[in-house]
Amino acid sequence: IAGITQAPTSQILAAGRRMTLRCTQDMRHNAMYWYRQDLGLGLRLIHYSNTAGTTGKGEVPDGYSVSRANTDDFPLTLASAVPSQTSVYFCASSETSGGTDTQYFGPGTRLTVL
Amino acid sequence: GQNIDQPTEMTATEGAIVQINCTYQTSGFNGLFWYQQHAGEAPTFLSYNVLDGLEEKGRFSSFLSRSKGYSYLLLKELQMKDSASYLCAVRDSNYQLIWGAGTKLIIKP
């Protein structure tokens, strides 16, 4: 089934631990995105990639890193987790990064940092 | 700064019509999107406006006025399954989406 998958579905993590959230899409979309969603706030862009091999910083990149080694995968790494990184994380993709291209979202990862 | 404003919560009755407003102030404008998000789920695309006017898609319509920095989403013949949050997002001059906090719509029988 075409779409975006994310793993894990949820995770409880001790502060200071390293964590990688996985995201894979099979739609051959060029652009991919990582957002966090917190209660009362809009989705906030963490990092993005317009095409394989390139990445860029979004609105809230501090404490996070990404890589885009191929078209399908876009992992998000928290090098040393802090409680303020408790959130729901959504990965999204679009055919390109401009025009009318719609972003399609994965099911999300609910992360709790204690 | 960039800002998207939507009401936090609205309540409507099954079978009725509801209008959800969105006002925006962004650095540049390259289109406005509406997404629906059911509790605990991912956002899903509803509509896209880049020119002024009304776009109709079944029970849902979206309107845009670029000069006023204003959009609305109109939902007709409300059904219980329409209970969800509705997210307004604007694509800015860098082609990044700026998101509102969402409007939680509660449908009552």
Coordinates of C-alpha atoms in Angstrom, one line a residue:
Chain A
I1 CA 0.0 0.0 0.0
A2 CA 1.5 3.3 -1.1
G3 CA 2.1 5.9 1.6
I4 CA 4.4 6.9 4.5
T5 CA 5.3 4.7 7.4
Q6 CA 6.9 5.8 10.7
A7 CA 8.5 3.9 13.5
P8 CA 8.1 3.5 16.3
T9 CA 4.4 4.3 16.9
S10 CA 5.3 5.6 20.4
Q11 CA 8.3 5.7 22.7
I12 CA 9.2 6.6 26.2
L13 CA 12.7 7.8 26.5
A14 CA 15.0 8.8 29.3
A15 CA 16.5 12.2 29.1
G16 CA 20.0 12.2 27.7
R17 CA 19.4 9.1 25.5
R18 CA 19.9 9.1 21.7
M19 CA 16.9 8.2 19.6
T20 CA 16.2 7.9 15.9
L21 CA 12.7 8.2 14.5
R22 CA 12.3 6.4 11.2
C23 CA 10.3 7.5 8.1
T24 CA 9.9 5.7 4.8
Q25 CA 7.8 6.6 1.8
D26 CA 7.1 4.6 -1.3
M27 CA 5.6 7.3 -3.5
R28 CA 9.0 8.4 -5.0
H29 CA 8.4 11.9 -3.7
N30 CA 11.3 14.2 -3.9
A31 CA 10.6 16.3 -0.8
M32 CA 10.3 15.2 2.8
Y33 CA 9.6 16.9 6.0
W34 CA 9.7 16.4 9.8
Y35 CA 7.2 18.3 12.0
R36 CA 6.4 18.3 15.6
Q37 CA 2.9 18.9 16.9
D38 CA 2.3 20.2 20.4
L39 CA -1.0 21.0 22.1
G40 CA -2.2 24.5 21.3
L41 CA 0.5 25.1 18.7
G42 CA 0.5 24.6 15.0
L43 CA 2.7 22.0 13.3
R44 CA 6.3 23.3 13.4
L45 CA 8.8 22.3 10.8
I46 CA 12.0 20.8 12.2
H47 CA 14.0 19.8 9.1
Y48 CA 13.2 19.3 5.5
S49 CA 14.8 17.8 2.3
N50 CA 13.9 19.0 -1.1
T51 CA 15.6 16.0 -2.8
A52 CA 17.8 13.1 -1.9
G53 CA 21.2 14.2 -0.7
T54 CA 20.1 17.7 0.5
T55 CA 18.6 18.8 3.8
G56 CA 17.6 22.1 5.3
K57 CA 16.6 23.6 8.7
G58 CA 13.1 24.5 9.6
E59 CA 11.6 26.6 12.3
V60 CA 12.8 24.5 15.3
P61 CA 15.9 22.5 14.3
D62 CA 17.9 22.7 17.5
G63 CA 18.6 19.3 19.1
Y64 CA 17.6 17.4 16.0
S65 CA 19.5 16.1 12.9
V66 CA 18.4 14.4 9.7
S67 CA 19.9 12.7 6.7
R68 CA 18.6 11.9 3.3
A69 CA 20.8 9.2 1.8
N70 CA 18.1 8.0 -0.7
T71 CA 14.7 9.1 -2.0
D72 CA 12.6 6.8 0.3
D73 CA 14.1 7.3 3.8
F74 CA 14.3 10.4 6.0
P75 CA 15.3 9.5 9.6
L76 CA 15.2 12.1 12.4
T77 CA 17.8 11.8 15.2
L78 CA 17.6 13.3 18.7
A79 CA 21.3 13.2 19.8
S80 CA 20.5 13.7 23.6
A81 CA 16.8 13.9 24.3
V82 CA 15.4 16.5 26.7
P83 CA 11.9 16.7 28.2
S84 CA 10.9 19.7 26.0
Q85 CA 11.2 17.3 23.0
T86 CA 8.1 15.4 24.3
S87 CA 5.7 15.7 21.3
V88 CA 4.0 14.0 18.4
Y89 CA 6.3 13.8 15.4
F90 CA 5.0 13.7 11.9
C91 CA 6.9 12.9 8.8
A92 CA 5.5 14.1 5.5
S93 CA 6.3 14.0 1.8
S94 CA 5.4 15.9 -1.4
E95 CA 6.2 15.3 -5.0
T96 CA 8.2 18.5 -5.1
S97 CA 8.7 21.4 -2.7
G98 CA 6.7 24.0 -4.5
G99 CA 3.7 24.8 -6.5
T100 CA 0.5 23.1 -5.7
D101 CA 2.1 20.0 -4.3
T102 CA 0.2 18.6 -1.4
Q103 CA 2.0 17.2 1.6
Y104 CA 1.1 13.7 2.7
F105 CA 1.6 12.7 6.3
G106 CA 2.7 9.6 8.1
P107 CA 0.8 8.3 11.1
G108 CA 3.1 10.0 13.6
T109 CA 5.3 9.0 16.5
R110 CA 4.3 9.9 20.0
L111 CA 7.5 10.5 22.0
T112 CA 7.7 11.1 25.7
V113 CA 11.1 12.2 27.3
L114 CA 11.3 11.8 31.0
Chain B
G1 CA 6.7 37.6 12.2
Q2 CA 4.5 35.1 10.5
N3 CA 1.1 34.4 12.0
I4 CA -1.9 32.2 11.2
D5 CA -5.1 32.7 13.3
Q6 CA -8.0 30.4 13.6
P7 CA -10.6 29.9 16.4
T8 CA -9.6 27.3 18.9
E9 CA -12.9 25.5 19.0
M10 CA -16.4 25.6 17.4
T11 CA -19.6 23.6 18.0
A12 CA -22.2 22.9 15.4
T13 CA -25.2 20.6 15.0
E14 CA -25.5 17.6 12.7
G15 CA -27.0 18.5 9.4
A16 CA -26.1 22.2 9.7
I17 CA -23.5 24.4 8.0
V18 CA -20.3 25.7 9.7
Q19 CA -17.7 28.2 8.6
I20 CA -14.2 28.1 10.0
N21 CA -12.2 31.3 9.4
C22 CA -8.4 31.7 9.0
T23 CA -6.5 34.9 8.8
Y24 CA -2.8 35.1 8.0
Q25 CA 0.2 37.4 7.9
T26 CA 3.1 35.7 6.2
S27 CA 6.3 36.7 4.3
G28 CA 5.0 36.0 0.8
F29 CA 2.1 33.9 -0.3
N30 CA 2.2 30.8 -2.5
G31 CA -1.1 29.2 -1.7
L32 CA -3.3 28.2 1.3
F33 CA -4.2 24.7 2.4
W34 CA -6.8 23.2 4.6
Y35 CA -6.2 19.9 6.3
Q36 CA -8.5 17.7 8.5
Q37 CA -7.1 15.9 11.5
H38 CA -9.0 13.4 13.5
A39 CA -7.9 12.9 17.1
G40 CA -4.8 10.7 17.3
E41 CA -4.4 10.6 13.5
A42 CA -2.4 12.3 10.8
P43 CA -3.5 15.4 9.0
T44 CA -5.2 14.7 5.6
F45 CA -5.5 17.2 2.7
L46 CA -8.8 18.9 2.1
S47 CA -8.3 21.8 -0.2
Y48 CA -5.9 24.3 -1.8
N49 CA -6.5 27.9 -2.9
V50 CA -4.0 30.1 -4.6
L51 CA -6.3 32.5 -6.5
D52 CA -9.1 34.6 -4.9
G53 CA -12.5 33.0 -4.9
L54 CA -14.4 29.8 -3.9
E55 CA -13.3 26.3 -4.5
E56 CA -16.0 23.7 -4.1
K57 CA -15.4 20.0 -3.4
G58 CA -18.5 18.1 -2.4
R59 CA -19.8 19.1 1.0
F60 CA -16.6 21.2 1.6
S61 CA -15.8 24.6 0.1
S62 CA -12.8 26.9 0.7
F63 CA -12.6 30.6 0.0
L64 CA -9.6 32.9 -0.3
S65 CA -9.2 36.7 -0.3
R66 CA -5.5 37.5 -0.7
S67 CA -6.0 41.2 -0.3
K68 CA -7.6 40.6 3.1
G69 CA -5.3 37.8 4.2
Y70 CA -8.4 35.7 4.8
S71 CA -9.7 32.3 4.1
Y72 CA -12.6 30.2 5.3
L73 CA -13.6 26.5 5.1
L74 CA -17.3 25.9 4.7
L75 CA -18.7 22.5 5.7
K76 CA -22.3 21.7 4.7
E77 CA -24.7 19.0 5.8
L78 CA -22.5 18.2 8.8
Q79 CA -22.1 14.6 9.8
M80 CA -20.8 13.2 13.1
K81 CA -17.6 12.0 11.3
D82 CA -16.8 15.7 10.6
S83 CA -15.8 16.1 14.2
A84 CA -12.1 16.8 13.9
S85 CA -9.6 19.6 14.0
Y86 CA -9.2 21.7 10.8
L87 CA -5.8 23.1 10.1
C88 CA -5.1 26.2 8.0
A89 CA -1.6 26.4 6.4
V90 CA 0.0 29.1 4.2
R91 CA 2.9 28.4 1.9
D92 CA 5.3 31.4 2.3
S93 CA 7.9 32.9 0.0
N94 CA 10.4 30.1 0.9
Y95 CA 7.7 27.5 -0.1
Q96 CA 7.5 26.4 3.5
L97 CA 4.1 25.7 5.1
I98 CA 3.2 27.9 8.1
W99 CA 0.5 26.3 10.1
G100 CA -2.3 27.6 12.3
A101 CA -2.9 25.8 15.6
G102 CA -6.1 24.3 14.3
T103 CA -9.8 24.6 15.0
K104 CA -11.4 21.8 16.9
L105 CA -14.9 21.2 15.5
I106 CA -17.5 19.5 17.8
I107 CA -20.6 18.1 16.1
K108 CA -23.6 17.6 18.3
P109 CA -26.6 15.4 17.3

